[in-house]
Amino acid sequence: MRNKLIMKYPASWHGDMWREAVPVGNGEIGALIYGGVWKEIISLIHGKLWTGAQTQTLPDVSGVLPQMRKFLNENKPLEAEFIMHDELKRLGYHPKIGKPLPVCDIVITQQNQCAFTGYRRYLNMENAEAEVFWNDGESANSRRFFVSRKSDVACLLMQAEGGTIHTDIALKLHDEETLGK
């Protein structure tokens, strides 16, 4: 349990808030997993897909390096800290940092037979796997998700021990209104 983040409530406890998502990924493919037992969203992200970024040609700032080195050699890192930033700003360099653009959302809608109990979300840092467990009457349910860097795939495993899985799975475009909020 040392390398596991454990949450005892669904991410959608306060609404569909992706900020409460469990992040997973191993390389270029990543995902944010949020929601609850009856509706969970896996927002797939690729490292090459970004939106809103505006980059400019980086100006020559080599003239401030001697001053930065002087402060660093004198063990004055705070004095050196903003020299490069200030010079870039003075020369008109104002890039706009982008944000990830999800490829799509996998929306899992599950019909349970009764109220759920024993809910737990885990983020296992050792194997980069996100897990959700809950009980639905006599059934012990789980969803496990991980991204394989070696194979470049995202994998989802759904199980119901002592019961049947009644679910709908859909691929949808991510709601652009929630980006950056």
CSV table of N, CA, C and O in Angstrom, one decimal, residues 56-127:
chain,number,residue,atom,x,y,z
A,56,GLN,N,6.7,31.2,-30.5
A,56,GLN,CA,7.4,32.2,-31.3
A,56,GLN,C,8.9,31.7,-31.4
A,56,GLN,O,9.3,30.8,-30.7
A,57,THR,N,9.6,32.3,-32.4
A,57,THR,CA,11.0,32.0,-32.5
A,57,THR,C,11.7,32.6,-31.2
A,57,THR,O,11.5,33.7,-30.8
A,58,LEU,N,12.5,31.7,-30.6
A,58,LEU,CA,13.2,32.1,-29.4
A,58,LEU,C,14.3,33.2,-29.7
A,58,LEU,O,15.2,32.9,-30.5
A,59,PRO,N,14.3,34.3,-29.1
A,59,PRO,CA,15.3,35.4,-29.4
A,59,PRO,C,16.6,35.0,-28.7
A,59,PRO,O,16.7,34.2,-27.8
A,60,ASP,N,17.7,35.6,-29.2
A,60,ASP,CA,19.0,35.4,-28.7
A,60,ASP,C,19.1,36.1,-27.4
A,60,ASP,O,19.1,37.3,-27.3
A,61,VAL,N,19.3,35.3,-26.3
A,61,VAL,CA,19.5,35.8,-25.0
A,61,VAL,C,20.8,35.5,-24.4
A,61,VAL,O,21.0,35.6,-23.2
A,62,SER,N,21.8,35.1,-25.3
A,62,SER,CA,23.1,34.7,-24.8
A,62,SER,C,23.8,35.8,-24.1
A,62,SER,O,24.7,35.6,-23.3
A,63,GLY,N,23.5,37.1,-24.3
A,63,GLY,CA,24.1,38.2,-23.7
A,63,GLY,C,24.0,38.3,-22.2
A,63,GLY,O,24.8,38.9,-21.5
A,64,VAL,N,22.9,37.6,-21.6
A,64,VAL,CA,22.7,37.7,-20.2
A,64,VAL,C,23.3,36.5,-19.5
A,64,VAL,O,23.4,36.4,-18.2
A,65,LEU,N,23.9,35.5,-20.2
A,65,LEU,CA,24.5,34.3,-19.6
A,65,LEU,C,25.7,34.7,-18.7
A,65,LEU,O,25.8,34.1,-17.6
A,66,PRO,N,26.6,35.6,-19.1
A,66,PRO,CA,27.7,35.9,-18.1
A,66,PRO,C,27.2,36.4,-16.8
A,66,PRO,O,27.7,36.1,-15.7
A,67,GLN,N,26.1,37.3,-16.8
A,67,GLN,CA,25.6,37.8,-15.6
A,67,GLN,C,25.0,36.7,-14.7
A,67,GLN,O,25.2,36.6,-13.5
A,68,MET,N,24.3,35.8,-15.4
A,68,MET,CA,23.7,34.7,-14.6
A,68,MET,C,24.8,33.8,-14.0
A,68,MET,O,24.7,33.4,-12.9
A,69,ARG,N,25.8,33.5,-14.8
A,69,ARG,CA,26.9,32.6,-14.3
A,69,ARG,C,27.6,33.3,-13.1
A,69,ARG,O,28.0,32.6,-12.2
A,70,LYS,N,27.8,34.6,-13.2
A,70,LYS,CA,28.4,35.3,-12.1
A,70,LYS,C,27.7,35.1,-10.8
A,70,LYS,O,28.2,34.8,-9.8
A,71,PHE,N,26.3,35.3,-10.9
A,71,PHE,CA,25.5,35.1,-9.7
A,71,PHE,C,25.5,33.7,-9.2
A,71,PHE,O,25.6,33.4,-8.0
A,72,LEU,N,25.5,32.8,-10.1
A,72,LEU,CA,25.5,31.4,-9.7
A,72,LEU,C,26.8,31.0,-9.1
A,72,LEU,O,26.9,30.2,-8.1
A,73,ASN,N,27.9,31.4,-9.7
A,73,ASN,CA,29.3,31.2,-9.1
A,73,ASN,C,29.5,31.8,-7.8
A,73,ASN,O,30.3,31.3,-7.0
A,74,GLU,N,28.8,32.9,-7.5
A,74,GLU,CA,28.8,33.6,-6.2
A,74,GLU,C,27.8,33.0,-5.2
A,74,GLU,O,27.6,33.5,-4.1
A,75,ASN,N,27.2,31.9,-5.6
A,75,ASN,CA,26.2,31.2,-4.8
A,75,ASN,C,25.0,32.1,-4.4
A,75,ASN,O,24.5,32.2,-3.3
A,76,LYS,N,24.5,32.9,-5.5
A,76,LYS,CA,23.4,33.8,-5.4
A,76,LYS,C,22.3,33.4,-6.4
A,76,LYS,O,22.1,34.1,-7.3
A,77,PRO,N,21.7,32.2,-6.2
A,77,PRO,CA,20.7,31.7,-7.2
A,77,PRO,C,19.5,32.6,-7.3
A,77,PRO,O,18.9,32.7,-8.4
A,78,LEU,N,19.1,33.2,-6.2
A,78,LEU,CA,17.9,34.1,-6.3
A,78,LEU,C,18.1,35.3,-7.2
A,78,LEU,O,17.2,35.7,-7.9
A,79,GLU,N,19.3,35.8,-7.2
A,79,GLU,CA,19.6,37.0,-8.0
A,79,GLU,C,19.6,36.5,-9.5
A,79,GLU,O,19.3,37.3,-10.4
A,80,ALA,N,20.0,35.3,-9.8
A,80,ALA,CA,20.1,34.8,-11.2
A,80,ALA,C,18.8,34.3,-11.7
A,80,ALA,O,18.6,34.2,-12.9
A,81,GLU,N,17.8,34.0,-10.8
A,81,GLU,CA,16.6,33.3,-11.1
A,81,GLU,C,15.8,34.0,-12.3
A,81,GLU,O,15.4,33.2,-13.2
A,82,PHE,N,15.6,35.2,-12.3
A,82,PHE,CA,14.7,35.9,-13.2
A,82,PHE,C,15.4,36.6,-14.4
A,82,PHE,O,14.8,37.2,-15.2
A,83,ILE,N,16.7,36.5,-14.4
A,83,ILE,CA,17.5,37.2,-15.5
A,83,ILE,C,17.0,36.8,-16.9
A,83,ILE,O,16.7,37.6,-17.7
A,84,MET,N,17.0,35.5,-17.1
A,84,MET,CA,16.6,35.0,-18.4
A,84,MET,C,15.1,35.3,-18.7
A,84,MET,O,14.8,35.8,-19.8
A,85,HIS,N,14.3,35.1,-17.8
A,85,HIS,CA,12.9,35.4,-18.0
A,85,HIS,C,12.7,36.9,-18.3
A,85,HIS,O,11.9,37.2,-19.3
A,86,ASP,N,13.3,37.8,-17.6
A,86,ASP,CA,13.2,39.2,-17.8
A,86,ASP,C,13.7,39.6,-19.2
A,86,ASP,O,13.1,40.4,-19.9
A,87,GLU,N,14.8,39.0,-19.6
A,87,GLU,CA,15.4,39.3,-20.9
A,87,GLU,C,14.4,38.8,-22.0
A,87,GLU,O,14.2,39.5,-23.0
A,88,LEU,N,13.9,37.6,-21.9
A,88,LEU,CA,13.0,37.1,-22.9
A,88,LEU,C,11.7,38.1,-23.0
A,88,LEU,O,11.3,38.4,-24.1
A,89,LYS,N,11.3,38.5,-21.9
A,89,LYS,CA,10.1,39.4,-21.9
A,89,LYS,C,10.5,40.7,-22.5
A,89,LYS,O,9.7,41.3,-23.3
A,90,ARG,N,11.6,41.3,-22.2
A,90,ARG,CA,12.1,42.5,-22.7
A,90,ARG,C,12.2,42.5,-24.3
A,90,ARG,O,11.9,43.4,-25.0
A,91,LEU,N,12.6,41.3,-24.8
A,91,LEU,CA,12.7,41.1,-26.2
A,91,LEU,C,11.4,40.8,-26.9
A,91,LEU,O,11.4,40.5,-28.1
A,92,GLY,N,10.3,40.8,-26.2
A,92,GLY,CA,9.0,40.6,-26.8
A,92,GLY,C,8.6,39.1,-26.9
A,92,GLY,O,7.7,38.8,-27.7
A,93,TYR,N,9.2,38.2,-26.2
A,93,TYR,CA,8.9,36.8,-26.3
A,93,TYR,C,7.8,36.5,-25.3
A,93,TYR,O,8.0,36.6,-24.1
A,94,HIS,N,6.6,36.2,-25.8
A,94,HIS,CA,5.4,35.9,-25.0
A,94,HIS,C,4.7,34.7,-25.5
A,94,HIS,O,3.6,34.9,-26.1
A,95,PRO,N,5.2,33.5,-25.4
A,95,PRO,CA,4.5,32.4,-25.9
A,95,PRO,C,3.2,32.1,-25.1
A,95,PRO,O,3.1,32.5,-23.9
A,96,LYS,N,2.3,31.4,-25.7
A,96,LYS,CA,1.1,31.0,-25.0
A,96,LYS,C,1.2,29.5,-24.8
A,96,LYS,O,1.3,28.7,-25.8
A,97,ILE,N,1.2,29.1,-23.6
A,97,ILE,CA,1.3,27.7,-23.2
A,97,ILE,C,0.0,27.0,-23.5
A,97,ILE,O,-1.1,27.5,-23.2
A,98,GLY,N,0.0,25.8,-24.2
A,98,GLY,CA,-1.2,25.1,-24.6
A,98,GLY,C,-1.6,24.1,-23.5
A,98,GLY,O,-1.0,24.1,-22.4
A,99,LYS,N,-2.7,23.4,-23.8
A,99,LYS,CA,-3.2,22.4,-22.8
A,99,LYS,C,-3.5,21.1,-23.6
A,99,LYS,O,-3.7,21.2,-24.8
A,100,PRO,N,-3.4,20.0,-23.0
A,100,PRO,CA,-3.7,18.7,-23.7
A,100,PRO,C,-5.1,18.7,-24.3
A,100,PRO,O,-6.0,19.3,-23.7
A,101,LEU,N,-5.2,18.2,-25.5
A,101,LEU,CA,-6.5,18.0,-26.2
A,101,LEU,C,-6.8,16.5,-26.2
A,101,LEU,O,-6.2,15.8,-26.9
A,102,PRO,N,-7.8,16.2,-25.4
A,102,PRO,CA,-8.1,14.7,-25.4
A,102,PRO,C,-8.5,14.2,-26.7
A,102,PRO,O,-9.2,14.9,-27.5
A,103,VAL,N,-8.1,13.0,-27.1
A,103,VAL,CA,-8.5,12.3,-28.3
A,103,VAL,C,-9.9,12.0,-28.3
A,103,VAL,O,-10.7,12.3,-29.2
A,104,CYS,N,-10.4,11.4,-27.2
A,104,CYS,CA,-11.8,11.1,-27.1
A,104,CYS,C,-12.1,10.7,-25.6
A,104,CYS,O,-11.1,10.5,-24.8
A,105,ASP,N,-13.3,10.5,-25.3
A,105,ASP,CA,-13.7,10.0,-24.0
A,105,ASP,C,-14.3,8.6,-24.2
A,105,ASP,O,-15.1,8.4,-25.1
A,106,ILE,N,-13.9,7.7,-23.3
A,106,ILE,CA,-14.6,6.4,-23.2
A,106,ILE,C,-15.6,6.6,-22.1
A,106,ILE,O,-15.2,6.8,-21.0
A,107,VAL,N,-16.9,6.5,-22.4
A,107,VAL,CA,-17.9,6.7,-21.4
A,107,VAL,C,-18.5,5.3,-21.0
A,107,VAL,O,-19.1,4.6,-21.9
A,108,ILE,N,-18.4,4.9,-19.8
A,108,ILE,CA,-18.9,3.6,-19.3
A,108,ILE,C,-20.1,3.9,-18.4
A,108,ILE,O,-20.0,4.6,-17.4
A,109,THR,N,-21.3,3.5,-18.9
A,109,THR,CA,-22.5,3.6,-18.1
A,109,THR,C,-22.9,2.2,-17.6
A,109,THR,O,-23.1,1.3,-18.5
A,110,GLN,N,-23.0,2.1,-16.3
A,110,GLN,CA,-23.2,0.8,-15.8
A,110,GLN,C,-24.5,0.8,-15.0
A,110,GLN,O,-24.8,1.7,-14.2
A,111,GLN,N,-25.3,-0.3,-15.2
A,111,GLN,CA,-26.6,-0.4,-14.4
A,111,GLN,C,-26.4,-1.4,-13.3
A,111,GLN,O,-26.1,-2.5,-13.5
A,112,ASN,N,-26.5,-0.9,-12.1
A,112,ASN,CA,-26.3,-1.7,-10.9
A,112,ASN,C,-27.7,-2.2,-10.4
A,112,ASN,O,-28.7,-1.5,-10.6
A,113,GLN,N,-27.6,-3.3,-9.7
A,113,GLN,CA,-28.9,-3.8,-9.2
A,113,GLN,C,-29.4,-3.2,-7.9
A,113,GLN,O,-30.6,-3.2,-7.6
A,114,CYS,N,-28.5,-2.6,-7.1
A,114,CYS,CA,-28.9,-1.9,-5.9
A,114,CYS,C,-27.8,-0.9,-5.6
A,114,CYS,O,-26.9,-0.7,-6.3
A,115,ALA,N,-28.0,-0.2,-4.4
A,115,ALA,CA,-27.0,0.8,-4.0
A,115,ALA,C,-25.6,0.2,-3.8
A,115,ALA,O,-25.5,-0.9,-3.3
A,116,PHE,N,-24.6,0.9,-4.2
A,116,PHE,CA,-23.2,0.3,-4.1
A,116,PHE,C,-22.7,0.6,-2.7
A,116,PHE,O,-23.1,1.5,-2.0
A,117,THR,N,-21.8,-0.3,-2.2
A,117,THR,CA,-21.1,-0.1,-1.0
A,117,THR,C,-19.6,-0.4,-1.2
A,117,THR,O,-19.2,-1.0,-2.2
A,118,GLY,N,-18.8,-0.1,-0.2
A,118,GLY,CA,-17.4,-0.4,-0.2
A,118,GLY,C,-16.6,0.1,-1.4
A,118,GLY,O,-15.6,-0.5,-1.8
A,119,TYR,N,-16.9,1.3,-1.8
A,119,TYR,CA,-16.3,2.0,-3.0
A,119,TYR,C,-14.8,2.3,-2.6
A,119,TYR,O,-14.5,2.9,-1.6
A,120,ARG,N,-13.9,2.0,-3.6
A,120,ARG,CA,-12.5,2.5,-3.4
A,120,ARG,C,-11.9,2.7,-4.8
A,120,ARG,O,-12.2,2.0,-5.7
A,121,ARG,N,-11.2,3.8,-4.9
A,121,ARG,CA,-10.4,4.1,-6.2
A,121,ARG,C,-8.9,4.0,-5.8
A,121,ARG,O,-8.5,4.6,-4.7
A,122,TYR,N,-8.1,3.4,-6.6
A,122,TYR,CA,-6.7,3.3,-6.3
A,122,TYR,C,-5.9,3.8,-7.6
A,122,TYR,O,-6.3,3.6,-8.7
A,123,LEU,N,-4.8,4.4,-7.3
A,123,LEU,CA,-3.8,4.7,-8.3
A,123,LEU,C,-2.5,4.0,-7.8
A,123,LEU,O,-1.9,4.4,-6.8
A,124,ASN,N,-2.2,2.9,-8.5
A,124,ASN,CA,-1.0,2.1,-8.1
A,124,ASN,C,0.2,2.7,-8.8
A,124,ASN,O,0.3,2.5,-10.0
A,125,MET,N,1.1,3.3,-8.1
A,125,MET,CA,2.3,3.9,-8.7
A,125,MET,C,3.3,2.9,-9.2
A,125,MET,O,4.2,3.2,-10.0
A,126,GLU,N,3.3,1.7,-8.6
A,126,GLU,CA,4.3,0.7,-9.0
A,126,GLU,C,4.0,0.1,-10.4
A,126,GLU,O,4.9,-0.2,-11.2
A,127,ASN,N,2.7,-0.1,-10.7
A,127,ASN,CA,2.4,-0.7,-12.0
A,127,ASN,C,1.6,0.2,-12.9
A,127,ASN,O,1.1,-0.2,-14.0
